[in-house]
Each structure stands twice: as C-alpha cells, then as structure tokens.
Coordinates of C-alpha atoms and ligand atoms in Angstrom, one line a residue:
M17 CA 121.2 64.7 43.4
K18 CA 117.6 65.5 43.0
H19 CA 116.9 64.8 46.7
S20 CA 119.7 67.3 47.5
D21 CA 118.1 70.0 45.3
N22 CA 114.8 69.5 47.0
S23 CA 116.4 70.0 50.4
R24 CA 118.0 73.2 49.2
Y25 CA 114.7 74.4 47.8
K26 CA 113.1 73.7 51.2
I27 CA 115.8 75.6 53.2
A28 CA 115.5 78.6 51.0
A29 CA 111.8 78.6 51.1
V30 CA 111.8 78.2 54.9
L31 CA 114.2 81.1 55.3
Q32 CA 112.2 83.3 53.0
I33 CA 109.1 83.0 55.2
A34 CA 110.4 81.9 58.6
L35 CA 112.9 84.7 59.3
P36 CA 110.3 87.5 58.8
L37 CA 107.9 85.7 61.1
L38 CA 110.7 85.1 63.7
L39 CA 111.6 88.8 63.6
L40 CA 108.0 89.6 64.3
V41 CA 108.0 87.9 67.7
P42 CA 108.7 91.1 69.7
N43 CA 106.0 92.9 67.9
V44 CA 103.4 90.3 68.7
V45 CA 104.4 90.2 72.4
M46 CA 104.6 94.1 72.7
S47 CA 101.3 94.6 70.9
A48 CA 99.5 92.0 73.0
W49 CA 101.1 93.2 76.2
S50 CA 100.2 96.8 76.0
S51 CA 96.6 96.1 74.7
M52 CA 97.1 98.4 71.8
P53 CA 93.9 99.7 70.1
W54 CA 93.4 97.9 66.8
P55 CA 94.8 100.4 64.3
A56 CA 98.1 100.6 66.3
F57 CA 98.0 96.8 66.8
V58 CA 97.7 96.0 63.1
A59 CA 100.2 98.7 62.1
N60 CA 102.8 97.2 64.5
L61 CA 102.4 93.8 62.9
A62 CA 101.6 94.4 59.2
A63 CA 104.1 97.1 58.4
P64 CA 107.2 95.5 59.8
L65 CA 106.3 92.0 58.5
G66 CA 105.7 93.6 55.1
V67 CA 109.1 95.3 55.1
Y68 CA 110.9 92.0 56.3
L69 CA 109.2 90.1 53.4
L70 CA 110.2 92.7 50.9
L71 CA 113.8 92.7 52.1
M72 CA 114.0 88.9 52.0
A73 CA 112.6 88.9 48.5
W74 CA 115.0 91.6 47.3
S75 CA 117.6 89.1 46.2
A76 CA 117.3 85.6 44.8
N77 CA 120.0 84.6 47.3
A78 CA 117.9 84.0 50.4
G79 CA 121.0 83.1 52.4
R80 CA 122.6 86.5 51.8
S81 CA 119.3 88.3 52.5
A82 CA 119.1 86.4 55.8
V83 CA 122.6 87.4 56.8
M84 CA 122.0 91.1 55.8
M85 CA 119.0 91.1 58.2
L86 CA 121.4 90.4 61.1
P87 CA 120.9 93.9 62.6
F88 CA 117.1 93.3 62.8
S89 CA 117.8 89.9 64.5
I90 CA 120.0 91.6 67.0
L91 CA 117.4 94.3 67.8
A92 CA 114.7 91.6 68.1
A93 CA 116.9 89.5 70.4
F94 CA 117.8 92.5 72.6
Q95 CA 114.1 93.5 72.7
I96 CA 112.9 90.0 73.8
V97 CA 115.5 89.9 76.6
L98 CA 114.4 93.3 77.9
L99 CA 110.7 92.3 77.7
A100 CA 111.6 89.3 79.9
L101 CA 113.6 91.6 82.2
Y102 CA 111.3 94.4 82.8
L103 CA 107.9 92.9 82.0
D104 CA 106.4 96.3 81.1
G105 CA 106.1 95.8 77.3
S106 CA 108.3 98.8 76.5
V107 CA 110.6 99.2 73.5
I108 CA 114.4 99.2 74.0
A109 CA 115.0 102.5 75.6
V110 CA 117.6 105.2 74.8
D111 CA 118.9 104.4 78.3
M112 CA 119.3 100.7 77.6
F113 CA 121.5 101.5 74.6
L114 CA 123.5 103.9 76.8
N115 CA 123.7 101.4 79.6
V116 CA 125.5 99.1 77.2
V117 CA 128.4 101.6 77.1
T118 CA 128.1 103.0 80.7
T119 CA 127.3 100.0 82.9
N120 CA 130.5 98.3 83.9
S121 CA 131.1 94.8 82.7
S122 CA 130.8 93.1 86.1
E123 CA 127.4 94.7 86.6
A124 CA 126.2 93.7 83.2
G125 CA 127.5 90.2 83.9
E126 CA 125.4 90.0 87.1
L127 CA 122.3 90.9 85.1
L128 CA 123.0 88.5 82.3
G129 CA 123.6 85.7 84.7
N130 CA 120.0 86.1 85.9
L131 CA 118.7 86.2 82.3
A132 CA 119.9 82.8 81.2
G133 CA 116.5 81.7 80.2
P134 CA 115.6 84.6 77.9
V135 CA 119.1 84.7 76.5
A136 CA 118.9 81.0 75.6
L137 CA 115.5 81.6 74.0
V138 CA 116.7 84.3 71.7
L139 CA 119.8 82.3 70.7
L140 CA 117.5 79.4 69.9
L141 CA 115.2 81.7 67.8
Y142 CA 117.8 83.7 65.8
L143 CA 121.0 81.6 65.6
P144 CA 119.6 78.7 63.4
P145 CA 118.3 81.1 60.7
L146 CA 121.7 82.9 60.7
E147 CA 123.6 79.6 60.4
A148 CA 121.3 78.4 57.6
G149 CA 121.7 81.8 55.9
V150 CA 125.5 81.6 56.0
A151 CA 125.4 78.1 54.6
A152 CA 122.9 78.9 51.9
W153 CA 124.9 82.0 50.9
L154 CA 128.2 80.1 50.7
R155 CA 126.4 77.5 48.5
R156 CA 124.9 80.3 46.4
E157 CA 121.4 78.8 46.7
R158 CA 118.7 80.6 44.8
T159 CA 115.1 81.1 46.0
P160 CA 112.5 79.9 43.6
S161 CA 111.3 82.9 41.6
L162 CA 107.6 82.2 42.1
L163 CA 108.0 82.2 45.8
R164 CA 110.0 85.4 45.7
R165 CA 107.3 87.1 43.6
R166 CA 104.6 86.0 46.0
C167 CA 106.5 87.1 49.1
A168 CA 107.2 90.5 47.4
A169 CA 103.5 91.0 46.6
A170 CA 102.4 90.0 50.1
G171 CA 105.1 92.3 51.6
A172 CA 103.9 95.3 49.5
T173 CA 100.3 94.6 50.5
L174 CA 101.2 94.5 54.2
V175 CA 103.2 97.6 54.0
V176 CA 100.3 99.5 52.4
A177 CA 97.9 98.1 55.0
G178 CA 100.2 98.9 57.8
G179 CA 100.6 102.5 56.5
V180 CA 96.9 103.0 56.3
C181 CA 96.5 101.7 59.9
M182 CA 99.3 104.1 61.1
L183 CA 97.3 106.9 59.4
V184 CA 94.1 105.9 61.2
A185 CA 95.9 105.5 64.5
S186 CA 97.5 109.0 64.1
V187 CA 94.1 110.5 63.5
T188 CA 92.1 108.6 66.1
L189 CA 94.5 107.9 69.0
P190 CA 95.8 110.8 71.1
R191 CA 99.6 110.7 71.7
Y192 CA 100.1 108.0 68.9
K193 CA 103.3 108.5 67.1
A194 CA 104.5 105.8 64.7
D195 CA 108.1 106.4 65.5
R196 CA 107.4 105.5 69.1
E197 CA 105.0 102.7 68.6
V198 CA 106.2 100.6 65.7
F199 CA 109.1 98.2 66.3
P200 CA 111.9 98.3 65.2
V201 CA 111.5 101.9 64.0
N202 CA 111.1 103.1 67.6
A203 CA 114.2 101.1 68.7
M204 CA 116.2 102.5 65.8
C205 CA 115.1 106.1 66.7
N206 CA 116.2 105.4 70.3
L207 CA 119.5 104.1 69.1
A208 CA 120.0 107.3 67.1
E209 CA 119.1 109.4 70.2
A210 CA 121.6 107.4 72.2
V211 CA 124.3 108.2 69.7
S212 CA 123.4 111.9 69.7
R213 CA 123.6 112.0 73.5
T214 CA 126.9 110.2 73.5
V215 CA 128.3 112.9 71.1
R216 CA 127.0 115.7 73.3
T217 CA 128.4 114.1 76.4
A218 CA 131.8 113.8 74.7
R219 CA 131.7 117.6 74.3
Y220 CA 130.7 118.3 77.9
A221 CA 134.0 119.7 78.9
D222 CA 133.6 122.5 76.3
T223 CA 129.9 123.1 76.8
S224 CA 130.1 123.4 80.6
A225 CA 133.4 125.3 80.7
G226 CA 131.8 128.7 81.4
F227 CA 129.4 127.5 84.1
T228 CA 129.6 129.2 87.5
F229 CA 127.5 129.3 90.6
G230 CA 128.7 132.7 91.7
A231 CA 128.7 131.1 95.2
T232 CA 130.0 132.7 98.4
D233 CA 130.3 131.5 102.0
E234 CA 127.7 133.4 104.0
C235 CA 128.5 131.7 107.3
E236 CA 129.3 134.2 109.9
S237 CA 131.9 132.0 111.5
G238 CA 133.9 132.6 108.2
S239 CA 136.7 130.2 107.6
R240 CA 136.1 128.2 110.8
R241 CA 136.0 124.5 110.3
R242 CA 132.7 122.9 109.3
I243 CA 132.1 119.4 107.8
Y244 CA 129.2 118.6 105.5
M245 CA 128.5 115.2 104.1
A246 CA 126.2 114.6 101.1
V247 CA 125.5 110.8 100.8
I248 CA 123.8 109.4 97.7
G249 CA 122.5 105.8 98.2
E250 CA 121.8 103.3 95.4
T251 CA 118.6 101.5 94.7
S252 CA 117.1 102.2 98.1
R253 CA 113.4 101.9 98.9
A254 CA 111.9 104.1 101.6
D255 CA 109.3 101.4 102.4
H256 CA 112.1 99.0 103.4
Y257 CA 113.4 101.3 106.1
Q258 CA 112.4 100.4 109.6
M259 CA 112.6 104.1 110.5
F260 CA 109.9 104.8 107.9
G261 CA 107.6 102.1 109.3
Y262 CA 108.8 98.9 107.8
D263 CA 108.2 96.0 110.1
R264 CA 111.7 94.5 109.9
F265 CA 114.9 95.5 111.7
T266 CA 116.6 97.1 108.7
T267 CA 117.7 100.4 110.3
P268 CA 118.3 99.5 114.0
L269 CA 121.2 101.9 114.4
L270 CA 119.5 104.9 112.7
C271 CA 116.4 104.3 114.9
T272 CA 118.6 105.1 117.9
V273 CA 119.5 108.6 116.7
D274 CA 117.2 111.0 118.4
S275 CA 117.8 114.1 116.3
L276 CA 117.7 112.4 113.0
V277 CA 115.3 114.1 110.6
G278 CA 113.6 111.6 108.4
C279 CA 111.6 112.6 105.3
P280 CA 109.0 109.8 104.5
R281 CA 107.2 111.3 101.5
V282 CA 110.0 111.7 98.9
L283 CA 110.0 110.8 95.3
S284 CA 112.9 110.9 92.9
E285 CA 112.3 112.3 89.4
S286 CA 114.2 109.6 87.7
N287 CA 114.5 105.8 88.1
T288 CA 118.0 105.6 86.5
T289 CA 121.3 106.2 88.2
H290 CA 122.9 108.2 85.4
K291 CA 120.1 110.8 85.4
S292 CA 119.1 110.8 89.0
V293 CA 122.5 111.3 90.5
P294 CA 123.4 114.3 88.3
M295 CA 120.0 115.9 89.2
L296 CA 120.7 115.3 92.9
L297 CA 124.1 116.9 92.6
S298 CA 123.0 119.9 90.5
T299 CA 120.3 122.5 90.6
L300 CA 118.6 120.7 87.7
T301 CA 115.2 119.1 87.9
A302 CA 113.2 117.0 85.5
A303 CA 111.9 120.1 83.8
E304 CA 115.3 121.3 82.7
F305 CA 117.4 118.1 82.7
G306 CA 117.3 117.1 79.0
D307 CA 118.7 120.3 77.5
S308 CA 120.6 121.8 80.4
I309 CA 122.7 118.9 81.7
Y310 CA 125.4 119.5 79.0
H311 CA 125.9 123.0 80.4
H312 CA 125.8 122.6 84.1
K313 CA 128.3 121.7 86.9
S314 CA 127.6 120.2 90.2
V315 CA 127.2 121.4 93.8
I316 CA 130.8 120.5 94.3
T317 CA 131.8 123.5 92.2
A318 CA 129.6 125.7 94.4
F319 CA 131.4 124.6 97.5
R320 CA 134.8 125.1 95.9
E321 CA 133.8 128.6 94.8
A322 CA 132.8 129.2 98.5
G323 CA 136.2 128.1 99.7
F324 CA 135.5 124.6 100.8
H325 CA 137.9 121.7 100.4
T326 CA 135.9 119.1 98.5
V327 CA 136.1 115.3 98.3
F328 CA 134.2 112.9 96.1
L329 CA 134.3 109.4 97.4
S330 CA 132.6 106.7 95.2
M331 CA 131.9 103.1 96.0
Q332 CA 130.8 102.5 92.4
N333 CA 132.8 102.1 89.2
R334 CA 133.4 104.9 86.8
N335 CA 130.8 105.0 84.0
N336 CA 132.2 107.7 81.7
S337 CA 129.3 110.0 82.2
F338 CA 128.1 112.9 84.3
I339 CA 128.6 111.3 87.7
D340 CA 132.3 110.9 86.8
F341 CA 132.4 114.5 85.4
F342 CA 130.9 115.9 88.6
G343 CA 133.1 113.8 90.8
S344 CA 136.2 115.1 89.1
E345 CA 135.2 118.7 90.1
A346 CA 136.3 117.9 93.6
D347 CA 139.8 118.6 95.0
T348 CA 140.1 115.0 95.8
T349 CA 138.3 112.3 93.8
I350 CA 138.4 108.7 95.0
F351 CA 136.9 105.6 93.3
L352 CA 137.5 103.1 96.1
R353 CA 137.0 100.0 94.0
E354 CA 140.0 101.1 91.9
S355 CA 142.3 100.7 94.9
L356 CA 140.5 98.1 97.0
G357 CA 139.0 95.9 94.3
Q358 CA 135.5 94.9 93.4
H359 CA 134.7 92.8 96.4
I360 CA 134.3 95.6 99.0
C361 CA 131.2 96.7 100.9
D362 CA 130.0 100.2 101.6
T363 CA 131.2 100.0 105.2
D364 CA 134.7 99.8 103.9
L365 CA 134.5 103.6 103.3
L366 CA 134.4 104.4 107.0
P367 CA 138.2 104.0 107.6
V368 CA 138.8 106.2 104.5
V369 CA 136.5 108.9 105.9
D370 CA 138.5 108.7 109.2
S371 CA 141.8 109.4 107.3
L372 CA 140.2 112.2 105.3
L373 CA 138.9 113.8 108.5
D374 CA 142.4 113.4 110.1
V375 CA 144.3 115.1 107.3
A376 CA 141.8 117.9 106.7
A377 CA 143.3 121.1 108.0
D378 CA 141.9 122.3 111.3
T379 CA 140.6 125.5 109.8
D380 CA 139.3 124.2 106.4
P381 CA 135.6 123.8 105.8
L382 CA 135.1 120.4 104.1
L383 CA 132.5 119.0 101.8
L384 CA 132.5 115.2 101.5
V385 CA 130.2 113.7 98.7
V386 CA 129.8 110.0 99.1
H387 CA 128.3 107.8 96.3
L388 CA 127.3 104.4 97.8
Y389 CA 126.8 101.1 96.0
G390 CA 123.8 100.6 98.4
S391 CA 121.3 97.9 97.4
H392 CA 122.2 97.5 93.7
F393 CA 121.5 94.0 92.4
N394 CA 123.0 91.4 93.2
Y395 CA 121.8 92.3 96.7
E396 CA 123.8 89.5 98.5
D397 CA 127.0 90.9 97.1
R398 CA 126.4 94.2 98.9
Y399 CA 127.2 93.0 102.4
P400 CA 129.7 90.6 104.1
R401 CA 128.4 87.1 104.7
S402 CA 128.9 87.7 108.4
E403 CA 126.2 90.4 108.2
A404 CA 123.5 88.2 106.6
Y405 CA 120.8 88.8 109.1
F406 CA 117.7 87.8 107.2
L407 CA 118.0 84.3 105.9
P408 CA 117.8 82.5 103.5
D409 CA 119.2 85.2 101.2
K410 CA 120.5 83.2 98.3
A411 CA 118.3 83.1 95.2
S412 CA 119.5 80.9 92.4
E413 CA 117.2 82.7 90.0
A414 CA 115.6 86.1 90.1
N415 CA 111.9 85.3 89.8
Q416 CA 108.6 85.6 91.8
T417 CA 109.2 82.1 93.4
H418 CA 112.3 83.4 95.1
R419 CA 110.9 86.7 96.1
Q420 CA 111.3 86.2 99.8
R421 CA 114.9 85.3 99.5
L422 CA 115.5 88.3 97.3
V423 CA 113.8 90.5 99.9
N424 CA 115.9 89.0 102.6
A425 CA 119.1 89.8 100.7
Y426 CA 117.7 93.3 99.8
D427 CA 116.9 94.0 103.5
N428 CA 120.4 92.8 104.5
S429 CA 121.8 95.4 102.1
I430 CA 119.7 98.2 103.7
R431 CA 121.2 97.1 107.1
C432 CA 124.6 97.7 105.5
T433 CA 123.5 101.3 104.5
D434 CA 122.2 101.7 108.1
R435 CA 125.7 100.9 109.5
V436 CA 127.4 103.3 107.0
L437 CA 125.0 106.2 107.8
H438 CA 125.2 105.6 111.5
G439 CA 129.0 105.5 111.2
L440 CA 129.1 108.9 109.4
I441 CA 126.7 110.4 112.0
T442 CA 128.9 109.1 114.8
R443 CA 131.9 110.8 113.2
L444 CA 130.0 114.1 112.9
D445 CA 129.1 113.8 116.6
S446 CA 132.7 113.4 117.5
L447 CA 133.7 116.7 115.8
D448 CA 134.3 119.9 117.8
C449 CA 132.8 122.0 114.9
P450 CA 129.4 122.2 113.2
G451 CA 128.6 119.3 110.9
G452 CA 125.7 118.0 108.9
L453 CA 124.7 115.2 106.6
I454 CA 122.0 114.8 103.9
Y455 CA 121.2 111.4 102.5
T456 CA 118.9 110.1 99.8
A457 CA 119.0 107.4 97.2
D458 CA 119.0 107.9 93.4
H459 CA 115.9 105.7 93.0
G460 CA 114.1 102.6 94.4
E461 CA 113.6 99.1 93.0
D462 CA 110.8 96.7 92.0
I463 CA 111.1 93.3 93.7
F464 CA 108.2 91.3 92.3
D465 CA 105.9 93.4 94.5
D466 CA 102.6 92.8 92.8
E467 CA 100.9 90.8 90.1
R468 CA 102.8 92.8 87.5
G469 CA 105.8 90.8 88.4
R470 CA 108.2 93.7 87.9
F471 CA 111.9 93.5 89.0
L472 CA 114.8 96.0 89.2
H473 CA 114.7 99.6 88.1
A474 CA 115.6 101.9 85.1
S475 CA 112.8 100.5 83.0
P476 CA 111.2 103.0 80.5
T477 CA 108.1 103.1 82.7
A478 CA 108.4 103.8 86.4
T479 CA 106.6 102.4 89.4
F480 CA 106.1 103.9 92.9
A481 CA 108.6 101.4 94.3
Q482 CA 111.2 102.7 91.8
L483 CA 110.7 106.3 92.8
H484 CA 109.9 106.3 96.5
V485 CA 113.3 107.0 98.1
P486 CA 114.4 107.5 101.7
M487 CA 115.7 111.0 102.6
M488 CA 117.2 112.2 105.9
L489 CA 119.1 115.0 107.5
Y490 CA 121.4 115.0 110.5
F491 CA 123.0 117.9 112.2
N492 CA 125.4 117.6 115.2
Q493 CA 124.9 119.6 118.4
S494 CA 127.3 122.3 117.4
W495 CA 125.4 123.0 114.1
R496 CA 122.0 122.9 115.8
G497 CA 123.3 125.4 118.4
E498 CA 124.5 127.8 115.7
N499 CA 121.6 127.4 113.3
P500 CA 118.4 127.2 115.4
D501 CA 116.2 128.7 112.7
K502 CA 117.4 126.3 110.0
W503 CA 117.0 123.4 112.4
K504 CA 113.4 124.4 113.1
C505 CA 112.7 124.7 109.4
A506 CA 114.2 121.2 108.8
L507 CA 111.9 119.7 111.4
S508 CA 108.8 121.1 109.8
S509 CA 109.8 120.6 106.1
C510 CA 110.6 116.9 106.5
R511 CA 107.0 115.9 106.9
Q512 CA 106.0 117.6 103.6
E513 CA 105.9 116.3 100.1
I514 CA 109.4 116.5 98.7
S515 CA 111.2 115.9 95.4
S516 CA 114.7 114.6 96.1
S517 CA 115.9 115.7 92.7
E518 CA 114.7 119.2 93.4
S519 CA 115.7 119.6 97.1
F520 CA 119.0 117.8 97.6
T521 CA 121.4 120.4 96.3
P522 CA 119.5 123.5 97.5
T523 CA 119.3 122.0 101.0
L524 CA 123.0 121.0 101.0
M525 CA 124.0 124.6 100.0
H526 CA 121.6 126.3 102.4
M527 CA 122.5 124.2 105.4
A528 CA 126.2 124.9 104.8
G529 CA 125.5 128.7 104.5
I530 CA 126.4 128.9 100.9
S531 CA 124.7 131.7 98.9
S532 CA 124.3 131.7 95.1
P533 CA 122.0 133.2 92.5
R534 CA 121.3 129.6 91.5
L535 CA 120.1 128.6 94.9
D536 CA 116.3 128.3 95.0
R537 CA 115.4 128.6 98.7
T538 CA 111.9 127.3 98.1
S539 CA 113.5 123.9 97.5
A540 CA 115.8 124.0 100.5
L541 CA 114.4 122.0 103.5
T542 CA 116.3 124.2 106.0
A543 CA 114.9 127.5 104.6
E544 CA 111.8 129.4 105.8
E545 CA 110.8 129.8 102.1
F546 CA 110.6 126.0 101.6
T547 CA 107.5 125.0 99.6
P548 CA 106.3 121.4 99.2
V549 CA 106.6 120.1 95.7
A550 CA 103.4 121.0 93.7
T551 CA 103.7 118.9 90.6
R552 CA 105.3 115.4 90.5
L553 CA 107.4 115.1 87.4
F554 CA 109.5 112.3 85.9
V555 CA 112.3 112.4 83.3
N556 CA 111.2 109.8 80.7
D557 CA 113.5 107.9 78.3
R558 CA 113.5 110.7 75.8
N559 CA 114.5 113.1 78.6
E560 CA 111.1 114.8 78.6
A561 CA 109.5 115.8 81.9
V562 CA 106.2 114.0 82.2
D563 CA 103.6 113.4 84.9
L564 CA 103.3 110.2 86.8
Q565 CA 100.5 108.9 84.7
S566 CA 102.6 109.3 81.6
A567 CA 105.6 107.9 83.5
G568 CA 103.7 104.6 83.7
F569 CA 102.0 104.8 87.2
R570 CA 99.0 102.4 87.4
T571 CA 96.4 101.7 90.1
Q572 CA 98.8 99.7 92.2
D573 CA 101.2 102.7 92.3
Y574 CA 98.5 105.2 93.3
D575 CA 97.3 102.8 96.0
A576 CA 100.8 102.5 97.4
M577 CA 101.2 106.3 97.3
R578 CA 97.9 106.7 99.2
N579 CA 99.0 104.2 101.8
F580 CA 102.2 106.1 102.4
G581 CA 100.3 109.4 102.9
F582 CA 101.1 111.1 99.7
S583 CA 98.5 113.6 98.7
Y584 CA 99.4 114.5 95.1
F585 CA 98.3 112.1 92.5
Ligands
LIG19 ZN1 121.0 103.7 90.7

C-alpha cells in the first residue's frame, strides 16, 4: 500500500514539473532558431514557463490541471509540426489556422503523410502526460502541498522576470511586440485573427453586394466574337521553365511558339493560394488587400458588365473562400474534380475547353478563367505515369536526401502545364476571331534549394523561390492584326520588372478592350502607360503589406534575384 502511495506521489510530482517543461519545447526551438536577442529570448522562455507552473499549481489535483492544459498541448504540438515542415522558426500563422478549414482533406492528408516523423514526435511528447493526467484525475490524486507551493513561487518569479524582459525588449529592440514574439500568446492572437477573418468572409456576400467595375466594351468590333483565356497556375517556379533559361526540357512545346511573350522578372505579392489568386483576379494589390478584399469582386464581373459570356473552370477543389466566390461570379462555373473525381490531371481540361468553345455562340465574346492544379505537392500526382519524363520521380519521404527525385517529379508537373498551355494556344490559333491568353502562377515553391532546407510554400516568411513566378502572354494572328499598338507594348513591357498581383487583371481587361474607372493602365502590360513596378511588396500573415526584407528575404534570396536580373532589392 505504501509502495503504491509513493508511486502516486511520483506521478503527480512528475506531472507538476514535466508538463510545463514539455510545453516549453517549441519556445526553446523558436528562440534558438531565430537567434533572438537576450531580452526577447529570456522573455519567450521565462514568462510562458512561469504561467504553466502557476496553472499546474492552481489545483491540488495535478491530473485535472494536466487535462485542463490540453489546449496548450495542442498548440505546442501544432507548432512543432509546423517548425519541422517550414524550417523557418515562425509561429503558427493566421493562414495555418485558416488552412485547417479551407484546405481540402485529401490535400491535408498528402501533407500529413509526409510529416509522419514530426507527428509521431509530438504524439510521443504530449500523449503520455495526457494519459497520466486522466488517470491521476480519475483516481483523485493530490499533489504534495510543499511541491505545489514551491512551483507556484517559482512560477510567479519567472512571470515577473519574463515581464521585465519583455519591457526591456520593447524599449531596446525595434519592431519587438510581445504579442508577436512570445509563444503561445502569438499563436492565440493569430487564432483570434483567423476567427475574425472567417466571420468577415462569411459576410462577404453582403459587404461586396454594391461593388461594380462600371465596365464597358471599348472594342470597335463591338459584339464580334473574341475569346480570352486567363490561366492561373499553381505552385509554379519561373526558374524551372526551360523557356526562362532552365537547363531541362520542361517547356518543350511552349518553346516552339514563336510569338509567345514571356515575362522572366515577375514576383507574386503573396506565397499563399487563397491570397494570391484573389489578388490576381481583382484590381487589389498587397497594399489594399487586407481591408478591401471583403468589398471587391473579380475581373469576371468586369467582363460580364462589358457583355462577355464568362466561364470559370477550376481543376482544384472548392475551399469556401474568395476563389470560390469569384468563380461563382461567372455565367458558368465548373469544378472539374466534382464531376471527374480526384485523380485527374490538368490536361483533362482540354476536351472541356473544346466543348465550351463549340457551344459558345458565334457572336458572343467569351472569357474563360482557368485555375490549374499545376505543381502542387504531391508533384507525382499531378501528371499521368505515362508522362513521367524525368526519373526517378518517386520520393518515399520529402527531405533533402530525396531532393533530386522531388525535383524530377516537380519538373514532370511543369511539363504537364506546358502541354495544357500549348493546347490552349493551339485552340486560340484555330479560331477565326481575335483571341488572347495570359498565364501566371499564384506563387512558387521551395524544394530544399539551399542550406536553409526549406520546402513547400505558404510559410509565414517568404523566399525568392516562393515568389518568383512565370508569366506569359499569347495573342493569335487575328488579335495581333487588330491590335498592333498593344502588341508592341506587350513586347517591350515583358522584359520589365513586373508584379503579377498588380498586372494580371489590368492586362487582361486592357488586352480585351474593356474600359473601367478601376482599370489602372500603368499596370497593364499591353498599355503605353505601363510602368515597371517600383516597390516590391508582400502580404504578410497579418495581411499587412511589407517589403521583401520584412517578408523574410535573406542573402540567398537576394543573390538569386540578382542572378535572374532583378534590379530592385
Ligand atoms: Zn497555390
């Protein structure tokens, strides 16, 4: 009996001290990772540890206290998995919380399958204390009162010390804000922001109801048939395009198109799909995105106002956010996976485009907006096995060791995009009316490119590889014949410094001859007024427009920019 009591005493004592220390694991990793100055470093360790110790000492029932700490355990586990995923030392972002509700389950499954190690680690760290806590609570075990008092005293001391360090950091460190630096306070603030955005998004139908482009069709040929295609790729890196100098055959078909206008120096203003695509499809840029997105509609509405028949064709799944809202503005909205299933490739859209072109009335101008699945991870699922050109392309795990296999699969997916774009261009060429296409991707991707070991996109801090996107324009002979001035402008603008977020919609409207008070011609590549982008901006996790340095660019990113001929740093 006595032996049993001793065991219980030990379990309670271990819980009382071990759980606060386990919850501190993400703080230790993040503080060390980001080389925080000492006041911020100490604050990020002392204050949270103090609070955890106080919370555990609050009740004599250590088991109940441990179970009540479950939300902290979940946050810590989520944070550790993301640290392993993005390797940039950032806190759980607002976008990460939103991704949980917007990313479809199959996509999330793909990611989690590649995070087996970190997931196993957090289960090992936080499940045993939870089990021990439940058991202790059920048995109503009490923590020795001396231990509780000592933990409470230590906790209070640490909280005071942490508070003092926060004060010192606030005074001595520029840009230091405790609510952004101290975990889990920063994660909880981000969660609150995510909830707020979700509420505002739910009200979007009301807040955007009065929006109008005041658009008119300025084309002299009036109602004569014209076809425009706006194609948005997914996770595509310009430096993996043969047509932009990559030394592998990733765009063999596009390289045969003489009059293709390629833009090599383009950056996106976001590294996440759900911000970048709405910016591409609207007149919003990083500077206005955060506040204005809830009140704006997409370029599809501008074309509808101007009398075009509009089609939105998506190869992705719905995500209950702005891409869906914008897509639903079209006369015809198609999410192809809903009818053909999940195991399709982007090339499967070509027969659908054929039937859309067949049924479109001979006199109707048409806008077709296509949202590709492009090169989203898992790369090898983005193309049919028969099209696996670079081999081997199967990586059992996503890590630095398998980089070449991942790159092979990634490049195979670019070849798939090459076939899609070439297929659309061929269809424009076969028309007996003017037609044009504009293509870019929402963002790029890290694929273990340098010693930082970074992978994927949508991390709170961006890299050059995540923002450097391909962009191109194509116009058929009939369009070039009718629009010689715009054609000339496109040829000279394409070599300039361009922001895809800023130029995609204005160029699409301008090339189609659509006029609107909201059209800024200085951003349209086909306009004489076009002006290269002066300041590079990025929408950060809090939806603020920041410069590239604040976005997280480091020496490696600036070197890569320089190598690609960018001039603004
Ligand atoms: Zn994306």
